Coordinates of C-alpha atoms in Angstrom, one line a residue:
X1 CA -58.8 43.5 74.8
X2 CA -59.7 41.0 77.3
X3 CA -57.9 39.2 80.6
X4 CA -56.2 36.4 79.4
X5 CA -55.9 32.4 81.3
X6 CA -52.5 32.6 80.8
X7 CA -52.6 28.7 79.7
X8 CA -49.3 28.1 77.6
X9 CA -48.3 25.4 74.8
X10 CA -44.9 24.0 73.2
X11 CA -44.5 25.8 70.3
X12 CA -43.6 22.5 68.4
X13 CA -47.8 22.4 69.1
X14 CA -48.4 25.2 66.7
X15 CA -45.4 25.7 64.1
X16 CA -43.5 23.6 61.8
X17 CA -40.0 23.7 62.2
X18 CA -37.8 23.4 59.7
X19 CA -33.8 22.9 61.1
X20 CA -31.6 23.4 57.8
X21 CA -29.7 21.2 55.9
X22 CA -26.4 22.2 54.0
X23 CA -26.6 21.1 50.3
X24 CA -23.3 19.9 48.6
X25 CA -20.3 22.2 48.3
X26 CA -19.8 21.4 45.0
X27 CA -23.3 22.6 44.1
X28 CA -22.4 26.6 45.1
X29 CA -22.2 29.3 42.9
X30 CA -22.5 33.0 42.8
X31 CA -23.8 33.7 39.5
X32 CA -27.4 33.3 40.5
X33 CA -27.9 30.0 39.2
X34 CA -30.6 28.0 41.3
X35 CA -31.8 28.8 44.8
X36 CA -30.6 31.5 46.5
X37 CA -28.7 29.6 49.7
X38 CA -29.1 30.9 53.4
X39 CA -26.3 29.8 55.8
X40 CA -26.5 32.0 58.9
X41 CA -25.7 35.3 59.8
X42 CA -24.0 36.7 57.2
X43 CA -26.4 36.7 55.1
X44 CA -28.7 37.9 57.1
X45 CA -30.2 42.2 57.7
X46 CA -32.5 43.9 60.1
X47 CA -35.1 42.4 58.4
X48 CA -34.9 40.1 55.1
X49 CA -31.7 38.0 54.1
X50 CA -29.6 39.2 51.2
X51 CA -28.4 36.0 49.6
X52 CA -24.3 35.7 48.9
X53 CA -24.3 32.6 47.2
X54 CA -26.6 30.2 45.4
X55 CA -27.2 26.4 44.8
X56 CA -28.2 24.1 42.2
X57 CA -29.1 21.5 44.6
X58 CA -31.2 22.6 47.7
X59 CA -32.1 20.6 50.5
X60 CA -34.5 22.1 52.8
X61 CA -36.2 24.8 50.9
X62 CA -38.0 27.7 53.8
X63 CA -41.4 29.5 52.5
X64 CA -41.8 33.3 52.0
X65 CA -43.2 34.3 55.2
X66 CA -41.4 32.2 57.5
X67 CA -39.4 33.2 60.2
X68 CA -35.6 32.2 59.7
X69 CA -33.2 32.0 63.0
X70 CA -29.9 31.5 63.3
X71 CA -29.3 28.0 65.8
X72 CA -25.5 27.7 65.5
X73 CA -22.7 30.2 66.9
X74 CA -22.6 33.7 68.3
X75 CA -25.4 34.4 66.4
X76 CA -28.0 31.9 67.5
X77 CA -31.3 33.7 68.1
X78 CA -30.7 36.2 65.6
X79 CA -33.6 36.0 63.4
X80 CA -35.1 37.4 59.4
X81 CA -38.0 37.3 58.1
X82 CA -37.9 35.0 54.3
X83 CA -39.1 37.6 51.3
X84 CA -39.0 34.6 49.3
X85 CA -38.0 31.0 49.0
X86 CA -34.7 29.8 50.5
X87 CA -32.7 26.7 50.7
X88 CA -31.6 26.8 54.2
X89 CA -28.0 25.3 55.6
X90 CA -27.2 23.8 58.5
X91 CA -26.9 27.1 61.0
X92 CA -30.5 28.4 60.1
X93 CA -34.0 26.9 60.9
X94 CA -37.2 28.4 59.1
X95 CA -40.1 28.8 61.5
X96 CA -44.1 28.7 60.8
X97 CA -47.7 29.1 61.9
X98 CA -48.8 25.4 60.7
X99 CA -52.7 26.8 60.3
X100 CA -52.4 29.9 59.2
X101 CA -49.5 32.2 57.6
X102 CA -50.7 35.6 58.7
X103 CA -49.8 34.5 62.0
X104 CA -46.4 33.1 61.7
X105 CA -45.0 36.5 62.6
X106 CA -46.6 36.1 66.4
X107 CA -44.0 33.4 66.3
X108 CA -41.1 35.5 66.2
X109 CA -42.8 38.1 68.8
X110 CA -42.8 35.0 71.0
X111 CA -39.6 33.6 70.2
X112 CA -37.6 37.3 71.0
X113 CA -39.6 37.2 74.2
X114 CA -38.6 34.1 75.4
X115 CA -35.0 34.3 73.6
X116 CA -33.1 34.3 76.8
X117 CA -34.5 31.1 78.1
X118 CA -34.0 29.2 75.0
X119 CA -30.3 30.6 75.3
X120 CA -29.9 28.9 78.0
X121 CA -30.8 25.8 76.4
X122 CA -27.9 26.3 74.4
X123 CA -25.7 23.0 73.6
X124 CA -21.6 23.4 73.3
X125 CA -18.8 24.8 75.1
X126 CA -17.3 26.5 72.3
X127 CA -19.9 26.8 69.6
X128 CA -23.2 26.8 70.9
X129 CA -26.0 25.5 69.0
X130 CA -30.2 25.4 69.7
X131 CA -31.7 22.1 68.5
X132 CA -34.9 21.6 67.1
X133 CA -36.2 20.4 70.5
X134 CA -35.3 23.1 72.5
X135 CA -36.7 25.5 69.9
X136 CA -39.9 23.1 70.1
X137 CA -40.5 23.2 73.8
X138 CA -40.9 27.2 73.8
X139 CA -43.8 28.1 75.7
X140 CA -46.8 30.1 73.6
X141 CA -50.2 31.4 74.4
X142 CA -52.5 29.3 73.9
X143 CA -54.5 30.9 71.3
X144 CA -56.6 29.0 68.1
X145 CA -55.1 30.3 64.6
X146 CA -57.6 33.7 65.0
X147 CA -55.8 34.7 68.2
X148 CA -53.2 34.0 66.9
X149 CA -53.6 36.2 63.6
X150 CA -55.2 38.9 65.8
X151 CA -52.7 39.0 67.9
X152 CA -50.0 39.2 65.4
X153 CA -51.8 41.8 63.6
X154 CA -51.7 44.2 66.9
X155 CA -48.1 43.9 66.8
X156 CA -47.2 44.8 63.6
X157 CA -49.4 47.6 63.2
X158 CA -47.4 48.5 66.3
X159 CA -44.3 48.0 65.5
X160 CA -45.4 50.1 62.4
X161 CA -46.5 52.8 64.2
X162 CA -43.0 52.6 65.9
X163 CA -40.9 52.8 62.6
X164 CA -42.9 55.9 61.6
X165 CA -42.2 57.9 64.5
X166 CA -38.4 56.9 63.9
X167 CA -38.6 57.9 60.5
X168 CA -40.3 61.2 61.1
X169 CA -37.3 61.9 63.8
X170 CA -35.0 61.4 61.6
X171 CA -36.9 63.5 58.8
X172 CA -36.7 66.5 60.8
X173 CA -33.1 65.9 62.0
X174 CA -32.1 66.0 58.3
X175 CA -34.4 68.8 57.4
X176 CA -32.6 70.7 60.9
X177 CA -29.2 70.2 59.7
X178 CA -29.9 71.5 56.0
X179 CA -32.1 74.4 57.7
X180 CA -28.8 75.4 59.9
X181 CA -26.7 75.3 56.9
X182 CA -28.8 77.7 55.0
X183 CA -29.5 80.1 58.2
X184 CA -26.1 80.1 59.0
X185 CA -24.5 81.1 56.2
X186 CA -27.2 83.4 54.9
X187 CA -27.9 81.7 52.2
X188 CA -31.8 81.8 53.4
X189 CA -32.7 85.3 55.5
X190 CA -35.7 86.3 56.3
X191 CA -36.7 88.9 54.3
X192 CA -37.2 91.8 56.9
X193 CA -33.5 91.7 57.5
X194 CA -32.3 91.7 53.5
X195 CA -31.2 89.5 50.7
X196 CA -30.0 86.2 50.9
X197 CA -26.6 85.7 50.5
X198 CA -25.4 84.8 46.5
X199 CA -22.7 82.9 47.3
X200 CA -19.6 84.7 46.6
X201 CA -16.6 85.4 49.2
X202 CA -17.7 86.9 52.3
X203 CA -20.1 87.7 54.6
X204 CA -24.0 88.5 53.6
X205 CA -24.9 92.2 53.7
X206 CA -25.8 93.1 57.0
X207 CA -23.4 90.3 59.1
X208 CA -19.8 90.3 59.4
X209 CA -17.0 88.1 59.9
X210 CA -15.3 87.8 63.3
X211 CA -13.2 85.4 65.3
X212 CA -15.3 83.2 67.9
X213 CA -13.9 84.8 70.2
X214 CA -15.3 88.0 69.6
X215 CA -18.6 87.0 70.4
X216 CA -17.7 86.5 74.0
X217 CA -15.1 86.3 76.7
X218 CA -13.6 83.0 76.4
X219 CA -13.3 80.8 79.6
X220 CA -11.6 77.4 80.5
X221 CA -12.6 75.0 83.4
X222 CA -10.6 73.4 85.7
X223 CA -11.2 70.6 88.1
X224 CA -10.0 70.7 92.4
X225 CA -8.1 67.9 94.0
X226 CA -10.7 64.8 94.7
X227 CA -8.5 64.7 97.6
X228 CA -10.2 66.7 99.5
X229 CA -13.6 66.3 100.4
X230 CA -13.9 70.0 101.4
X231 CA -13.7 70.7 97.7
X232 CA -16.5 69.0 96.3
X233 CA -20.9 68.6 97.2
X234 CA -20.9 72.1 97.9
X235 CA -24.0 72.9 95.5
X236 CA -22.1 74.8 92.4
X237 CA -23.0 72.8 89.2
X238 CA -19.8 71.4 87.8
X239 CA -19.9 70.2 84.2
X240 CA -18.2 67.1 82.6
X241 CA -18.3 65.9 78.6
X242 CA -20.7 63.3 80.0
X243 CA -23.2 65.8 81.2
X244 CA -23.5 67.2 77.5
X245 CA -24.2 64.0 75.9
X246 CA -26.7 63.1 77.9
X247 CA -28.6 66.1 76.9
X248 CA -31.6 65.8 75.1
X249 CA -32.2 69.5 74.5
X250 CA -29.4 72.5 73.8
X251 CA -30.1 73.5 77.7
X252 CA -28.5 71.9 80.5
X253 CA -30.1 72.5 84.0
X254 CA -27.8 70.4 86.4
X255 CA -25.1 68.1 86.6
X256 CA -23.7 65.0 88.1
X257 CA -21.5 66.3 90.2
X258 CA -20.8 69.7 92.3
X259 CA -18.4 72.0 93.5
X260 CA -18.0 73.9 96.4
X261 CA -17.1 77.8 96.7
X262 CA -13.1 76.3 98.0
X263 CA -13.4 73.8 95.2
X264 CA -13.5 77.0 92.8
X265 CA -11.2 78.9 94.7
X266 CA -8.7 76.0 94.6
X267 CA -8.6 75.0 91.2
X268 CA -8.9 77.3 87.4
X269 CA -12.7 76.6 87.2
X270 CA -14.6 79.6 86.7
X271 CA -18.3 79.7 87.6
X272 CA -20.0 81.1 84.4
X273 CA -23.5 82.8 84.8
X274 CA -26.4 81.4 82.9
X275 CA -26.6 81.7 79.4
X276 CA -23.3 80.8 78.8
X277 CA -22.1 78.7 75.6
X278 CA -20.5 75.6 76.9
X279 CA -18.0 73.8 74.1
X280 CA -16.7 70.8 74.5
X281 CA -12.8 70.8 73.5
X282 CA -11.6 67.7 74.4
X283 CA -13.1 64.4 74.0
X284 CA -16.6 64.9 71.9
X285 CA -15.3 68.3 70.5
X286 CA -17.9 70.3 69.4
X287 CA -20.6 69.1 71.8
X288 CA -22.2 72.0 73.3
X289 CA -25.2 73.6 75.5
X290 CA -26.5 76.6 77.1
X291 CA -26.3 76.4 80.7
X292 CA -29.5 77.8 82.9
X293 CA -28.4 78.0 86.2
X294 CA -24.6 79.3 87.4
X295 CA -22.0 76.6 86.5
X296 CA -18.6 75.5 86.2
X297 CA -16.6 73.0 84.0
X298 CA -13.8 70.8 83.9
X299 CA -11.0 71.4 82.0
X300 CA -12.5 69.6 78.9
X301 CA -14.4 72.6 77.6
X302 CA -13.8 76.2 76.6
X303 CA -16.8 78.5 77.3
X304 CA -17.6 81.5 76.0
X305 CA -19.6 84.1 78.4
X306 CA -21.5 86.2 75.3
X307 CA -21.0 90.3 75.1
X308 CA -23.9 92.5 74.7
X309 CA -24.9 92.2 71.0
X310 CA -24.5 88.9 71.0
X311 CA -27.3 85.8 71.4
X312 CA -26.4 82.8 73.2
X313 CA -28.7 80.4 71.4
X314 CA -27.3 81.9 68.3
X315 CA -23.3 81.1 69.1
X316 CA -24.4 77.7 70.3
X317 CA -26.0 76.7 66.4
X318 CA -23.1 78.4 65.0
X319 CA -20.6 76.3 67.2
X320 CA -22.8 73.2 66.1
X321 CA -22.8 74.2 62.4
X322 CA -18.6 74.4 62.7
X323 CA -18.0 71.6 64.8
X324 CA -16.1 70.1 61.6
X325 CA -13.8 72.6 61.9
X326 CA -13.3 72.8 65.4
X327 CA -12.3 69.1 65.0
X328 CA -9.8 70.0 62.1
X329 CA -8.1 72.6 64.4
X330 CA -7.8 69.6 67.3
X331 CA -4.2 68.6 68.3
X332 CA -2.4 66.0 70.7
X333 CA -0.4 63.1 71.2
X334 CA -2.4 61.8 74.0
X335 CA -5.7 62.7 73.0
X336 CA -7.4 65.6 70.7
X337 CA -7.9 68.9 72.2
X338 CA -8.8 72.2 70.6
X339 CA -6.4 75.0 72.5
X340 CA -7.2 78.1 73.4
X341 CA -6.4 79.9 71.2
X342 CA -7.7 77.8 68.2
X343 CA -10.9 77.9 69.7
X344 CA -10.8 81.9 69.9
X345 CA -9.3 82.2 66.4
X346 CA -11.4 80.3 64.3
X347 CA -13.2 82.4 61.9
X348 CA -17.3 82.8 61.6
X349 CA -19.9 84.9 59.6
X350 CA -22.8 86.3 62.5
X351 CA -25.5 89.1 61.5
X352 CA -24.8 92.3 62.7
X353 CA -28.3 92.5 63.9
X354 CA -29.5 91.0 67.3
X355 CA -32.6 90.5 65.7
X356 CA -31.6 88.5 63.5
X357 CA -29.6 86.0 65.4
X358 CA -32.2 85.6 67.7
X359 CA -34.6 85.3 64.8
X360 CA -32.8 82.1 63.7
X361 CA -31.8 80.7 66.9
X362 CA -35.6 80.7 67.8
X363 CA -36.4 78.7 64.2
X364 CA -33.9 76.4 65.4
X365 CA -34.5 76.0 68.7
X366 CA -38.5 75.2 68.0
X367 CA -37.3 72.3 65.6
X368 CA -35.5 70.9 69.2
X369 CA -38.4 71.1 70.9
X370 CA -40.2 69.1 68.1
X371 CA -37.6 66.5 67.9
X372 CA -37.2 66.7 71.7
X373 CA -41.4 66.0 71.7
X374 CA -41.2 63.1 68.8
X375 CA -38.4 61.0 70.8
X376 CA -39.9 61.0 74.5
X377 CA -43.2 60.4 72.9
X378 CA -41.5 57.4 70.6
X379 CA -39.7 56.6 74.3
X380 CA -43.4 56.7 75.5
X381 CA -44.4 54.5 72.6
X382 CA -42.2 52.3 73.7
X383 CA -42.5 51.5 76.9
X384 CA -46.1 51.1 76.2
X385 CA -45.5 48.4 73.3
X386 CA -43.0 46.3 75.7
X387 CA -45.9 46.1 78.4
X388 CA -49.5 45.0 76.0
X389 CA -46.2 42.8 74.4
X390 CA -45.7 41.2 77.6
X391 CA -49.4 40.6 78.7
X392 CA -50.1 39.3 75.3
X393 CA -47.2 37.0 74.8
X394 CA -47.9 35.5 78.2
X395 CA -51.6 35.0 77.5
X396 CA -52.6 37.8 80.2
X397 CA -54.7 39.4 77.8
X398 CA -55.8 38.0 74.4
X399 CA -56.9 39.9 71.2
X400 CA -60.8 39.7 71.1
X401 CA -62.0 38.0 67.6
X402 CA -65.0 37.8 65.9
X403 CA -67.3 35.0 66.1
X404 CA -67.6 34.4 61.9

């Protein structure tokens, strides 16, 4: 990688542009017949079109390769990449690299970068459209076709790298939520602790069936008049539905706002000691965490402080694994909330042994941390591509090539 002169060029310099034509109506069909017909947006995905219609007489016909953007409507800017040949209508334009295919796709890198200034550009009051002018007079590095190639080739590989990371997050997000499933129901136990459960009515051998509310003391919040000043900044953590999902981890060390020791005393919030459950019961029911320092909550959750015999990291997966049916047991004309005693009431299987809940809370919780490691590393990633994707797209730095 080397500093760039960051000398620019229309793009009309570099690229053919191709602004669509629509063919006859008459010509349309839908049984396939002819050349699959591109009109705008509604044909289009996240990356490739998927063609609704064909035509037996095309008019301008788009290359596999190019880059196809929406120029008319809400839409304009939106852009696919063609898989194959198209005829293009009137709301598309196909886009590419007049010397060298492999590196059309630095094209569209260019074009998303500079999208909001070719926006502006925009023609119509009611239904804006992008001519092939405007489109034409976007700035580009000015790189020969190798740079170019080069260049394009960095950003794929990654924006591959990118969709790898994603796909590996959500991997282990599935293989979590199976994993939970099994744990918590016993249909997978470790073996020190005795035989997976077979299935029929019941709990495993060695767990038993309670009420959630057995596993702790269950405690609402409350929030203090906002009236009074006196009431609030006073340094007691004081927890809101927003503050859970924000989380990126089942542990919540702080939160937007605070209480002070009269905002307690003047309202039914209860300051629960750490390692208590938190449950959402109102809003996103079923959102939980494990709080780490001393902290109350608004009236939107129901807590539960866990007896001896009892993990917390264990009751918040087995909150998690029956947030369905915490949902099912929400009522309210105004909005959905899961009383009291619904909460307390609703039935779970937990092992009898401490051991063992804290043997599958700490499988569970080590799959967090992975997923919590994958996403602020993709985050990471991220931030990283935006910034070599800015120096490169405005010539700052430039891909070295070879000499050959």
């Amino acid at each position: 990688m080397s500093n760039g002169s960051k000398a620019t060029i229309p793009l009309g310099q570099i690229a053919e542009i191709d602004m669509g034509t629509s063919p006859p109506g008459t010509s349309y069909n839908k049984e396939g017949i002819g050349v699959p017909l591109i009109n705008g947006p509604t044909e289009f995905t996240d990356n490739s079109p998927v063609p609704q219609q064909w035509t037996t007489e095309p008019t301008r016909v788009c290359r596999k390769g190019d880059i196809l953007i929406c120029v008319r409507g809400a839409s304009t800017g939106r852009m696919n990449t063609a898989d194959r040949e198209y005829c293009i209508g009137r709301g598309v334009a196909a886009i590419r690299d007049r010397e060298d295919p492999l590196a059309t796709p630095l094209l569209r890198y260019v074009i998303e970068h500079q999208l909001p200034s070719l926006l502006r550009f925009a023609t119509g009051s009611t239904f804006v459209a992008v001519d092939k002018k405007a489109i034409s007079n976007i700035p580009v590095p000015a790189f020969d076709a190798r740079q170019r190639r080069e260049t394009a080739r960095l950003l794929n590989r990654s924006e591959e790298v990118e969709l790898l990371l994603s796909r590996i997050i959500t991997a282990k997000r599935e293989f979590k939520r199976g994993l939970m499933q099994e744990l918590l129901t016993g249909r997978r136990r470790f073996p020190e602790f005795g035989p997976s459960h077979n299935g029929t009515e019941g709990p495993p051998a060695g767990w038993k069936e309670v009420k959630l509310g057995d596993l702790g003391r269950v405690v609402s919040g409350g929030t203090p008049s906002t009236k009074v000043p006196e009431y609030w900044d006073g340094g007691i953590a004081w927890c809101t539905p927003s503050d859970i999902t924000a989380l990126k981890s089942p542990f919540i060390d702080g939160t937007e706002r605070e209480l002070s020791e009269k905002g307690v005393e003047n309202s039914s919030a209860e300051v629960l000691p750490p390692y208590s459950v938190i449950v959402c019961t109102r809003a996103t029911i079923g959102a939980a965490a494990i709080n780490r320092i001393p902290m109350a909550t608004n009236q939107g959750f129901k807590s539960i402080i866990p007896e001896e015999g009892y993990c917390a990291e264990f009751i918040y997966y087995l909150v998690l694994h029956n947030r369905n049916q915490l949902l099912r047991r929400a009522a309210g004309s105004t909005f959905l909330e899961v009383s009291a005693d619904s909460f307390s009431s609703l039935p779970v299987f937990v092992p009898e042994s401490t051991a063992e809940q804290r043997r599958i809370a700490d499988v569970l919780l080590r799959l967090d941390e992975e997923i919590q490691l994958l996403e602020q590393l993709l985050d990471q990633f991220d931030i990283n591509k935006r910034g070599l994707m800015q120096k490169l797209l405005t010539g700052e730095l430039t891909v070295p090539v070879s000499s050959e």
